[in-house]
PDB file of N, CA and C in Angstrom:
ATOM      1  N   VAL A 119      96.951 121.528  83.923  1.00 86.00           N
ATOM      2  CA  VAL A 119      98.378 121.459  84.054  1.00 86.00           C
ATOM      3  C   VAL A 119      98.894 120.950  83.884  1.00 86.00           C
ATOM      4  N   ALA A 120      98.893 119.079  84.088  1.00 89.00           N
ATOM      5  CA  ALA A 120      99.750 118.386  83.988  1.00 89.00           C
ATOM      6  C   ALA A 120     100.126 117.658  82.950  1.00 89.00           C
ATOM      7  N   ARG A 121      98.549 117.842  81.918  1.00 92.00           N
ATOM      8  CA  ARG A 121      98.474 117.868  80.779  1.00 92.00           C
ATOM      9  C   ARG A 121     100.048 118.631  79.876  1.00 92.00           C
ATOM     10  N   GLU A 122      99.823 119.877  79.845  1.00 92.00           N
ATOM     11  CA  GLU A 122     100.495 120.802  79.625  1.00 92.00           C
ATOM     12  C   GLU A 122     101.687 120.813  79.932  1.00 92.00           C
ATOM     13  N   MET A 123     102.325 120.279  81.380  1.00 89.00           N
ATOM     14  CA  MET A 123     103.171 119.737  81.934  1.00 89.00           C
ATOM     15  C   MET A 123     104.093 118.574  80.979  1.00 89.00           C
ATOM     16  N   LEU A 124     103.463 117.608  80.819  1.00 92.00           N
ATOM     17  CA  LEU A 124     104.085 116.466  80.058  1.00 92.00           C
ATOM     18  C   LEU A 124     104.219 116.979  78.882  1.00 92.00           C
ATOM     19  N   GLU A 125     103.558 117.100  78.326  1.00 93.00           N
ATOM     20  CA  GLU A 125     103.586 117.485  76.543  1.00 93.00           C
ATOM     21  C   GLU A 125     104.225 118.808  76.116  1.00 93.00           C
ATOM     22  N   ASP A 126     104.925 119.771  77.359  1.00 91.00           N
ATOM     23  CA  ASP A 126     106.132 120.743  77.073  1.00 91.00           C
ATOM     24  C   ASP A 126     107.404 119.274  76.709  1.00 91.00           C
ATOM     25  N   HIS A 127     107.337 118.606  77.630  1.00 88.00           N
ATOM     26  CA  HIS A 127     108.315 117.204  77.454  1.00 88.00           C
ATOM     27  C   HIS A 127     108.478 116.269  76.173  1.00 88.00           C
ATOM     28  N   GLY A 128     107.427 116.357  75.483  1.00 91.00           N
ATOM     29  CA  GLY A 128     107.670 115.784  73.916  1.00 91.00           C
ATOM     30  C   GLY A 128     106.407 114.451  74.340  1.00 91.00           C
ATOM     31  N   LEU A 129     105.556 114.441  75.496  1.00 93.00           N
ATOM     32  CA  LEU A 129     104.821 112.945  75.743  1.00 93.00           C
ATOM     33  C   LEU A 129     103.387 113.487  74.976  1.00 93.00           C
ATOM     34  N   ARG A 130     102.821 112.499  74.571  1.00 95.00           N
ATOM     35  CA  ARG A 130     101.724 112.191  74.249  1.00 95.00           C
ATOM     36  C   ARG A 130     101.008 112.056  75.197  1.00 95.00           C
ATOM     37  N   VAL A 131      99.594 112.666  75.154  1.00 96.00           N
ATOM     38  CA  VAL A 131      98.560 113.219  76.720  1.00 96.00           C
ATOM     39  C   VAL A 131      96.989 112.870  75.726  1.00 96.00           C
ATOM     40  N   MET A 132      96.422 111.941  77.056  1.00 96.00           N
ATOM     41  CA  MET A 132      94.835 111.572  76.912  1.00 96.00           C
ATOM     42  C   MET A 132      94.542 111.975  77.892  1.00 96.00           C
ATOM     43  N   VAL A 133      93.270 112.706  77.825  1.00 95.00           N
ATOM     44  CA  VAL A 133      92.856 113.526  79.358  1.00 95.00           C
ATOM     45  C   VAL A 133      91.726 112.886  79.109  1.00 95.00           C
ATOM     46  N   ALA A 134      90.907 112.432  80.622  1.00 93.00           N
ATOM     47  CA  ALA A 134      89.534 112.150  80.519  1.00 93.00           C
ATOM     48  C   ALA A 134      89.379 113.008  81.772  1.00 93.00           C
ATOM     49  N   GLY A 135      88.124 113.736  81.872  1.00 91.00           N
ATOM     50  CA  GLY A 135      87.416 114.764  82.760  1.00 91.00           C
ATOM     51  C   GLY A 135      86.477 113.854  83.755  1.00 91.00           C
ATOM     52  N   ASP A 136      86.706 112.623  83.936  1.00 92.00           N
ATOM     53  CA  ASP A 136      86.152 111.842  85.168  1.00 92.00           C
ATOM     54  C   ASP A 136      86.606 110.450  85.144  1.00 92.00           C
ATOM     55  N   GLY A 137      86.107 109.503  85.955  1.00 92.00           N
ATOM     56  CA  GLY A 137      86.672 107.959  85.818  1.00 92.00           C
ATOM     57  C   GLY A 137      85.991 107.384  84.661  1.00 92.00           C
ATOM     58  N   LYS A 138      84.593 107.633  84.495  1.00 93.00           N
ATOM     59  CA  LYS A 138      84.573 106.933  83.357  1.00 93.00           C
ATOM     60  C   LYS A 138      84.945 106.997  82.312  1.00 93.00           C
ATOM     61  N   GLU A 139      85.297 108.931  81.614  1.00 94.00           N
ATOM     62  CA  GLU A 139      85.559 109.073  80.614  1.00 94.00           C
ATOM     63  C   GLU A 139      86.967 108.368  80.271  1.00 94.00           C
ATOM     64  N   ALA A 140      88.060 108.278  81.877  1.00 93.00           N
ATOM     65  CA  ALA A 140      89.303 107.662  81.841  1.00 93.00           C
ATOM     66  C   ALA A 140      89.094 106.309  81.302  1.00 93.00           C
ATOM     67  N   LEU A 141      87.841 105.296  81.928  1.00 92.00           N
ATOM     68  CA  LEU A 141      87.576 103.863  81.928  1.00 92.00           C
ATOM     69  C   LEU A 141      87.629 103.372  80.080  1.00 92.00           C
ATOM     70  N   ASP A 142      86.278 104.728  79.358  1.00 94.00           N
ATOM     71  CA  ASP A 142      86.229 104.466  78.614  1.00 94.00           C
ATOM     72  C   ASP A 142      87.874 104.812  77.182  1.00 94.00           C
ATOM     73  N   LEU A 143      88.432 105.805  77.796  1.00 95.00           N
ATOM     74  CA  LEU A 143      89.744 105.960  76.853  1.00 95.00           C
ATOM     75  C   LEU A 143      90.535 104.897  77.107  1.00 95.00           C
ATOM     76  N   PHE A 144      90.572 103.883  78.233  1.00 95.00           N
ATOM     77  CA  PHE A 144      91.890 102.897  78.555  1.00 95.00           C
ATOM     78  C   PHE A 144      91.324 102.402  77.613  1.00 95.00           C
ATOM     79  N   GLY A 145      89.896 101.797  77.269  1.00 93.00           N
ATOM     80  CA  GLY A 145      89.789 100.725  77.127  1.00 93.00           C
ATOM     81  C   GLY A 145      89.722 100.614  75.700  1.00 93.00           C
ATOM     82  N   GLU A 146      89.561 101.830  74.659  1.00 95.00           N
ATOM     83  CA  GLU A 146      89.840 101.743  73.583  1.00 95.00           C
ATOM     84  C   GLU A 146      91.284 102.229  73.071  1.00 95.00           C
ATOM     85  N   HIS A 147      92.499 102.765  73.636  1.00 96.00           N
ATOM     86  CA  HIS A 147      93.857 102.979  73.831  1.00 96.00           C
ATOM     87  C   HIS A 147      94.829 101.898  74.643  1.00 96.00           C
ATOM     88  N   ALA A 148      94.179 101.357  75.120  1.00 93.00           N
ATOM     89  CA  ALA A 148      94.833 100.630  75.994  1.00 93.00           C
ATOM     90  C   ALA A 148      96.513 100.406  75.201  1.00 93.00           C
ATOM     91  N   ASP A 149      96.480  99.704  74.452  1.00 93.00           N
ATOM     92  CA  ASP A 149      97.278  99.420  73.405  1.00 93.00           C
ATOM     93  C   ASP A 149      98.361 100.705  73.277  1.00 93.00           C
ATOM     94  N   GLU A 150      98.375 101.366  72.771  1.00 94.00           N
ATOM     95  CA  GLU A 150      99.097 103.234  72.779  1.00 94.00           C
ATOM     96  C   GLU A 150      99.526 103.929  74.008  1.00 94.00           C
ATOM     97  N   ILE A 151      98.650 103.800  75.047  1.00 95.00           N
ATOM     98  CA  ILE A 151      98.859 103.812  76.087  1.00 95.00           C
ATOM     99  C   ILE A 151     100.315 103.229  77.196  1.00 95.00           C
ATOM    100  N   ASP A 152     101.229 103.782  77.891  1.00 95.00           N
ATOM    101  CA  ASP A 152     102.343 103.534  78.199  1.00 95.00           C
ATOM    102  C   ASP A 152     102.347 103.959  79.265  1.00 95.00           C
ATOM    103  N   ALA A 153     101.877 104.467  80.406  1.00 96.00           N
ATOM    104  CA  ALA A 153     101.498 105.135  81.442  1.00 96.00           C
ATOM    105  C   ALA A 153     100.481 105.514  81.839  1.00 96.00           C
ATOM    106  N   VAL A 154      99.920 105.272  83.138  1.00 95.00           N
ATOM    107  CA  VAL A 154      98.537 106.505  84.099  1.00 95.00           C
ATOM    108  C   VAL A 154      98.553 107.731  84.780  1.00 95.00           C
ATOM    109  N   LEU A 155      98.383 108.562  84.827  1.00 94.00           N
ATOM    110  CA  LEU A 155      98.452 109.470  85.929  1.00 94.00           C
ATOM    111  C   LEU A 155      96.892 109.601  85.763  1.00 94.00           C
ATOM    112  N   LEU A 156      96.728 108.961  87.689  1.00 91.00           N
ATOM    113  CA  LEU A 156      95.349 108.999  88.097  1.00 91.00           C
ATOM    114  C   LEU A 156      95.264 109.529  88.978  1.00 91.00           C
ATOM    115  N   ASP A 157      94.591 110.442  89.001  1.00 89.00           N
ATOM    116  CA  ASP A 157      93.659 110.934  90.484  1.00 89.00           C
ATOM    117  C   ASP A 157      92.731 110.362  91.210  1.00 89.00           C
ATOM    118  N   LEU A 158      93.181 110.476  92.432  1.00 85.00           N
ATOM    119  CA  LEU A 158      92.249 109.661  93.556  1.00 85.00           C
ATOM    120  C   LEU A 158      90.848 110.057  93.375  1.00 85.00           C
ATOM    121  N   THR A 159      90.702 111.148  93.356  1.00 85.00           N
ATOM    122  CA  THR A 159      89.137 111.872  93.517  1.00 85.00           C
ATOM    123  C   THR A 159      89.024 112.332  92.333  1.00 85.00           C
ATOM    124  N   MET A 160      87.427 111.403  91.775  1.00 86.00           N
ATOM    125  CA  MET A 160      87.403 112.545  90.854  1.00 86.00           C
ATOM    126  C   MET A 160      86.159 112.400  90.376  1.00 86.00           C
ATOM    127  N   PRO A 161      85.282 112.682  89.632  1.00 83.00           N
ATOM    128  CA  PRO A 161      83.589 112.520  89.483  1.00 83.00           C
ATOM    129  C   PRO A 161      83.458 111.494  88.958  1.00 83.00           C
ATOM    130  N   VAL A 162      82.314 110.862  89.073  1.00 84.00           N
ATOM    131  CA  VAL A 162      81.591 109.381  88.238  1.00 84.00           C
ATOM    132  C   VAL A 162      82.488 107.918  89.200  1.00 84.00           C
ATOM    133  N   MET A 163      83.403 107.946  88.962  1.00 82.00           N
ATOM    134  CA  MET A 163      83.980 106.567  89.370  1.00 82.00           C
ATOM    135  C   MET A 163      85.478 107.412  90.073  1.00 82.00           C
ATOM    136  N   ASN A 164      85.691 106.715  91.422  1.00 83.00           N
ATOM    137  CA  ASN A 164      87.183 107.310  91.900  1.00 83.00           C
ATOM    138  C   ASN A 164      88.303 106.677  91.522  1.00 83.00           C
ATOM    139  N   GLY A 165      89.324 106.997  91.887  1.00 82.00           N
ATOM    140  CA  GLY A 165      91.034 106.215  91.318  1.00 82.00           C
ATOM    141  C   GLY A 165      90.831 104.769  91.786  1.00 82.00           C
ATOM    142  N   GLN A 166      90.985 104.728  93.137  1.00 83.00           N
ATOM    143  CA  GLN A 166      90.490 102.778  92.884  1.00 83.00           C
ATOM    144  C   GLN A 166      89.535 102.158  91.906  1.00 83.00           C
ATOM    145  N   GLU A 167      88.890 102.295  91.485  1.00 86.00           N
ATOM    146  CA  GLU A 167      88.377 101.690  91.016  1.00 86.00           C
ATOM    147  C   GLU A 167      88.716 101.933  88.976  1.00 86.00           C
ATOM    148  N   VAL A 168      89.428 102.400  89.122  1.00 90.00           N
ATOM    149  CA  VAL A 168      89.606 102.848  87.799  1.00 90.00           C
ATOM    150  C   VAL A 168      90.940 102.040  87.392  1.00 90.00           C
ATOM    151  N   LEU A 169      91.962 102.295  89.130  1.00 88.00           N
ATOM    152  CA  LEU A 169      92.715 101.398  88.931  1.00 88.00           C
ATOM    153  C   LEU A 169      92.858  99.874  88.580  1.00 88.00           C
ATOM    154  N   GLU A 170      91.593  99.444  89.303  1.00 88.00           N
ATOM    155  CA  GLU A 170      91.131  97.820  89.255  1.00 88.00           C
ATOM    156  C   GLU A 170      90.735  97.958  88.093  1.00 88.00           C
ATOM    157  N   TYR A 171      89.927  98.872  87.144  1.00 90.00           N
ATOM    158  CA  TYR A 171      89.507  98.262  85.724  1.00 90.00           C
ATOM    159  C   TYR A 171      91.123  97.828  85.362  1.00 90.00           C
ATOM    160  N   ILE A 172      92.058  99.142  85.554  1.00 92.00           N
ATOM    161  CA  ILE A 172      92.794  99.156  84.288  1.00 92.00           C
ATOM    162  C   ILE A 172      93.938  97.738  84.788  1.00 92.00           C
ATOM    163  N   HIS A 173      93.689  97.629  85.897  1.00 90.00           N
ATOM    164  CA  HIS A 173      95.000  95.842  86.209  1.00 90.00           C
ATOM    165  C   HIS A 173      94.098  94.802  85.780  1.00 90.00           C
ATOM    166  N   ALA A 174      92.927  95.033  85.867  1.00 90.00           N
ATOM    167  CA  ALA A 174      92.359  93.931  85.004  1.00 90.00           C
ATOM    168  C   ALA A 174      92.394  93.740  84.036  1.00 90.00           C
ATOM    169  N   LEU A 175      92.298  94.507  83.071  1.00 91.00           N
ATOM    170  CA  LEU A 175      92.545  95.141  81.657  1.00 91.00           C
ATOM    171  C   LEU A 175      93.918  94.787  81.424  1.00 91.00           C
ATOM    172  N   ARG A 176      94.602  95.387  81.399  1.00 93.00           N
ATOM    173  CA  ARG A 176      96.187  95.520  81.238  1.00 93.00           C
ATOM    174  C   ARG A 176      96.875  95.669  82.544  1.00 93.00           C
ATOM    175  N   PRO A 177      97.242  94.589  83.335  1.00 91.00           N
ATOM    176  CA  PRO A 177      97.968  93.969  85.123  1.00 91.00           C
ATOM    177  C   PRO A 177      98.815  94.916  84.903  1.00 91.00           C
ATOM    178  N   LYS A 178     100.156  94.925  83.741  1.00 92.00           N
ATOM    179  CA  LYS A 178     101.327  95.475  83.906  1.00 92.00           C
ATOM    180  C   LYS A 178     101.531  96.874  83.150  1.00 92.00           C
ATOM    181  N   THR A 179     100.119  97.719  83.089  1.00 95.00           N
ATOM    182  CA  THR A 179     100.453  99.022  82.833  1.00 95.00           C
ATOM    183  C   THR A 179     100.625  99.562  83.973  1.00 95.00           C
ATOM    184  N   PRO A 180     101.794 100.804  83.879  1.00 95.00           N
ATOM    185  CA  PRO A 180     102.315 101.439  85.107  1.00 95.00           C
ATOM    186  C   PRO A 180     100.770 102.396  85.692  1.00 95.00           C
ATOM    187  N   VAL A 181     100.691 102.694  86.667  1.00 94.00           N
ATOM    188  CA  VAL A 181      99.775 103.676  86.983  1.00 94.00           C
ATOM    189  C   VAL A 181     100.627 104.634  88.030  1.00 94.00           C
ATOM    190  N   ILE A 182     100.405 105.960  88.023  1.00 94.00           N
ATOM    191  CA  ILE A 182     100.871 106.977  89.093  1.00 94.00           C
ATOM    192  C   ILE A 182      99.918 107.527  89.562  1.00 94.00           C
ATOM    193  N   LEU A 183      99.504 107.330  91.087  1.00 91.00           N
ATOM    194  CA  LEU A 183      98.091 107.753  91.268  1.00 91.00           C
ATOM    195  C   LEU A 183      98.628 108.926  92.174  1.00 91.00           C
ATOM    196  N   SER A 184      98.028 110.072  91.596  1.00 92.00           N
ATOM    197  CA  SER A 184      98.204 111.754  92.594  1.00 92.00           C
ATOM    198  C   SER A 184      97.091 111.664  93.468  1.00 92.00           C
ATOM    199  N   SER A 185      97.417 112.288  94.528  1.00 90.00           N
ATOM    200  CA  SER A 185      96.492 112.739  95.516  1.00 90.00           C
ATOM    201  C   SER A 185      96.955 113.644  96.225  1.00 90.00           C
ATOM    202  N   GLY A 186      95.653 114.264  97.223  1.00 88.00           N
ATOM    203  CA  GLY A 186      96.255 115.244  98.201  1.00 88.00           C
ATOM    204  C   GLY A 186      96.506 114.522  99.447  1.00 88.00           C
ATOM    205  N   TYR A 187      96.134 113.652  99.847  1.00 81.00           N
ATOM    206  CA  TYR A 187      96.646 112.429 100.893  1.00 81.00           C
ATOM    207  C   TYR A 187      97.582 111.937 100.629  1.00 81.00           C
ATOM    208  N   THR A 188      98.516 111.564 101.904  1.00 83.00           N
ATOM    209  CA  THR A 188      99.863 111.427 102.032  1.00 83.00           C
ATOM    210  C   THR A 188      99.862 109.701 101.357  1.00 83.00           C
ATOM    211  N   GLU A 189     101.041 109.530 101.110  1.00 82.00           N
ATOM    212  CA  GLU A 189     100.613 107.928 100.551  1.00 82.00           C
ATOM    213  C   GLU A 189     100.479 106.916 101.565  1.00 82.00           C
ATOM    214  N   LYS A 190     100.875 107.288 102.316  1.00 77.00           N
ATOM    215  CA  LYS A 190     100.569 106.152 103.682  1.00 77.00           C
ATOM    216  C   LYS A 190      98.903 106.102 104.176  1.00 77.00           C
ATOM    217  N   ASP A 191      98.343 107.764 103.675  1.00 75.00           N
ATOM    218  CA  ASP A 191      96.658 107.487 103.703  1.00 75.00           C
ATOM    219  C   ASP A 191      96.295 106.683 102.675  1.00 75.00           C
ATOM    220  N   ILE A 192      96.865 107.219 101.656  1.00 74.00           N
ATOM    221  CA  ILE A 192      95.850 105.927 100.359  1.00 74.00           C
ATOM    222  C   ILE A 192      96.264 104.277 100.500  1.00 74.00           C
ATOM    223  N   SER A 193      97.309 104.090 100.929  1.00 73.00           N
ATOM    224  CA  SER A 193      98.073 102.626 100.839  1.00 73.00           C
ATOM    225  C   SER A 193      96.988 101.858 101.750  1.00 73.00           C
ATOM    226  N   ASP A 194      96.254 102.304 102.491  1.00 70.00           N
ATOM    227  CA  ASP A 194      95.221 101.566 103.355  1.00 70.00           C
ATOM    228  C   ASP A 194      94.070 101.235 102.766  1.00 70.00           C
ATOM    229  N   ARG A 195      93.712 102.543 101.573  1.00 71.00           N
ATOM    230  CA  ARG A 195      92.159 102.002 100.905  1.00 71.00           C
ATOM    231  C   ARG A 195      92.161 100.612  99.327  1.00 71.00           C
ATOM    232  N   PHE A 196      93.570 100.729  99.325  1.00 67.00           N
ATOM    233  CA  PHE A 196      93.946  99.771  98.182  1.00 67.00           C
ATOM    234  C   PHE A 196      93.752  98.493  98.680  1.00 67.00           C
ATOM    235  N   ARG A 197      92.407  97.896  97.939  1.00 61.00           N
ATOM    236  CA  ARG A 197      93.031  95.986  98.036  1.00 61.00           C
ATOM    237  C   ARG A 197      93.755  95.486  98.322  1.00 61.00           C
ATOM    238  N   GLY A 198      94.047  94.986  96.467  1.00 68.00           N
ATOM    239  CA  GLY A 198      95.231  94.522  96.195  1.00 68.00           C
ATOM    240  C   GLY A 198      95.873  94.488  95.051  1.00 68.00           C
ATOM    241  N   PHE A 199      95.469  96.309  94.509  1.00 66.00           N
ATOM    242  CA  PHE A 199      95.960  96.755  93.459  1.00 66.00           C
ATOM    243  C   PHE A 199      96.446  97.565  94.222  1.00 66.00           C
ATOM    244  N   HIS A 200      98.087  97.948  93.234  1.00 77.00           N
ATOM    245  CA  HIS A 200      98.562  99.175  94.266  1.00 77.00           C
ATOM    246  C   HIS A 200      99.425 100.126  92.922  1.00 77.00           C
ATOM    247  N   PRO A 201      98.787 101.369  93.128  1.00 86.00           N
ATOM    248  CA  PRO A 201     100.090 102.155  92.052  1.00 86.00           C
ATOM    249  C   PRO A 201     101.467 101.561  91.735  1.00 86.00           C
ATOM    250  N   THR A 202     101.508 101.786  91.090  1.00 91.00           N
ATOM    251  CA  THR A 202     103.110 101.461  90.309  1.00 91.00           C
ATOM    252  C   THR A 202     103.766 102.826  91.254  1.00 91.00           C
ATOM    253  N   ALA A 203     103.521 103.896  90.922  1.00 92.00           N
ATOM    254  CA  ALA A 203     104.097 104.990  92.031  1.00 92.00           C
ATOM    255  C   ALA A 203     103.182 106.121  92.491  1.00 92.00           C
ATOM    256  N   PHE A 204     103.521 106.840  93.308  1.00 92.00           N
ATOM    257  CA  PHE A 204     102.809 108.180  93.954  1.00 92.00           C
ATOM    258  C   PHE A 204     103.206 109.337  94.305  1.00 92.00           C
ATOM    259  N   ILE A 205     102.485 110.422  93.821  1.00 94.00           N
ATOM    260  CA  ILE A 205     102.844 111.844  93.691  1.00 94.00           C
ATOM    261  C   ILE A 205     101.825 112.847  94.311  1.00 94.00           C
ATOM    262  N   GLN A 206     102.388 113.318  95.246  1.00 93.00           N
ATOM    263  CA  GLN A 206     101.439 114.098  96.433  1.00 93.00           C
ATOM    264  C   GLN A 206     100.768 115.439  95.656  1.00 93.00           C
ATOM    265  N   LYS A 207      99.679 115.855  95.635  1.00 92.00           N
ATOM    266  CA  LYS A 207      99.604 117.167  95.552  1.00 92.00           C
ATOM    267  C   LYS A 207      99.432 117.805  96.378  1.00 92.00           C
ATOM    268  N   PRO A 208     100.103 118.761  95.972  1.00 94.00           N
ATOM    269  CA  PRO A 208     100.513 119.734  94.451  1.00 94.00           C
ATOM    270  C   PRO A 208     101.824 119.234  94.426  1.00 94.00           C
ATOM    271  N   TYR A 209     101.939 119.120  93.424  1.00 91.00           N
ATOM    272  CA  TYR A 209     103.498 118.817  93.088  1.00 91.00           C
ATOM    273  C   TYR A 209     103.869 119.827  92.091  1.00 91.00           C
ATOM    274  N   LEU A 210     105.241 119.748  92.283  1.00 91.00           N
ATOM    275  CA  LEU A 210     106.209 120.712  91.087  1.00 91.00           C
ATOM    276  C   LEU A 210     106.244 120.093  89.774  1.00 91.00           C
ATOM    277  N   PRO A 211     106.347 120.851  88.635  1.00 89.00           N
ATOM    278  CA  PRO A 211     106.418 120.446  87.080  1.00 89.00           C
ATOM    279  C   PRO A 211     107.937 119.100  87.594  1.00 89.00           C
ATOM    280  N   ASP A 212     108.744 119.195  88.392  1.00 90.00           N
ATOM    281  CA  ASP A 212     109.867 118.664  87.616  1.00 90.00           C
ATOM    282  C   ASP A 212     109.492 117.148  88.355  1.00 90.00           C
ATOM    283  N   GLU A 213     108.724 117.563  89.820  1.00 94.00           N
ATOM    284  CA  GLU A 213     108.461 115.978  90.631  1.00 94.00           C
ATOM    285  C   GLU A 213     107.051 115.524  89.599  1.00 94.00           C
ATOM    286  N   LEU A 214     107.072 115.932  88.724  1.00 94.00           N
ATOM    287  CA  LEU A 214     105.701 114.864  87.942  1.00 94.00           C
ATOM    288  C   LEU A 214     106.958 114.424  86.716  1.00 94.00           C
ATOM    289  N   GLU A 215     107.451 115.034  86.191  1.00 92.00           N
ATOM    290  CA  GLU A 215     108.967 115.059  84.957  1.00 92.00           C
ATOM    291  C   GLU A 215     109.655 114.106  85.378  1.00 92.00           C
ATOM    292  N   GLU A 216     109.990 113.626  87.002  1.00 94.00           N
ATOM    293  CA  GLU A 216     110.607 112.760  87.189  1.00 94.00           C
ATOM    294  C   GLU A 216     110.220 111.485  87.659  1.00 94.00           C
ATOM    295  N   THR A 217     108.951 111.426  87.828  1.00 96.00           N
ATOM    296  CA  THR A 217     107.946 110.056  88.397  1.00 96.00           C
ATOM    297  C   THR A 217     107.604 109.690  87.305  1.00 96.00           C
ATOM    298  N   VAL A 218     107.185 110.246  85.962  1.00 95.00           N
ATOM    299  CA  VAL A 218     106.529 109.856  85.057  1.00 95.00           C
ATOM    300  C   VAL A 218     107.864 109.273  84.404  1.00 95.00           C
ATOM    301  N   TYR A 219     109.272 109.608  84.002  1.00 93.00           N
ATOM    302  CA  TYR A 219     110.217 109.287  83.270  1.00 93.00           C
ATOM    303  C   TYR A 219     110.819 107.839  84.007  1.00 93.00           C
ATOM    304  N   LYS A 220     110.862 108.398  85.070  1.00 95.00           N
ATOM    305  CA  LYS A 220     111.514 106.985  85.939  1.00 95.00           C
ATOM    306  C   LYS A 220     110.038 105.489  85.202  1.00 95.00           C
ATOM    307  N   ILE A 221     109.178 106.119  85.792  1.00 94.00           N
ATOM    308  CA  ILE A 221     108.560 105.082  85.287  1.00 94.00           C
ATOM    309  C   ILE A 221     108.271 104.303  84.081  1.00 94.00           C
ATOM    310  N   LEU A 222     108.468 105.052  82.910  1.00 92.00           N
ATOM    311  CA  LEU A 222     109.096 105.031  81.786  1.00 92.00           C
ATOM    312  C   LEU A 222     110.153 104.238  81.547  1.00 92.00           C
ATOM    313  N   GLU A 223     111.148 104.453  82.233  1.00 93.00           N
ATOM    314  CA  GLU A 223     112.180 103.878  81.996  1.00 93.00           C
ATOM    315  C   GLU A 223     112.377 102.616  82.806  1.00 93.00           C
ATOM    316  N   GLU A 224     111.737 101.993  83.094  1.00 88.00           N
ATOM    317  CA  GLU A 224     111.477 100.797  84.037  1.00 88.00           C
ATOM    318  C   GLU A 224     110.671  99.888  83.015  1.00 88.00           C
ATOM    319  N   GLN A 225     109.595 100.175  82.019  1.00 80.00           N
ATOM    320  CA  GLN A 225     109.177  99.827  81.062  1.00 80.00           C
ATOM    321  C   GLN A 225     110.064  98.867  80.723  1.00 80.00           C
TER     322      GLN A 225
END
């Protein structure tokens, strides 16, 4: 659903089914990726592990973390790598669009 919402606004989107696939996609296309929308809970590797990998490979890549947990709940889980932004699920299409465009404008 998030992919469709973003594509409807003219953004090119790559989708990964799990954390490992996300790392593979990011490794192959890091120079083409302007921002990452990352779920905290994913199969194979969790969002924290993927965020740390992204930060190690390209530290300036903006990452929007999405979770059903509150922002305060997740902030305690991260050691040194914090997401650029947070969006709590469930979110409305307008909230996602606003968050993504804000991140892209700050680049």
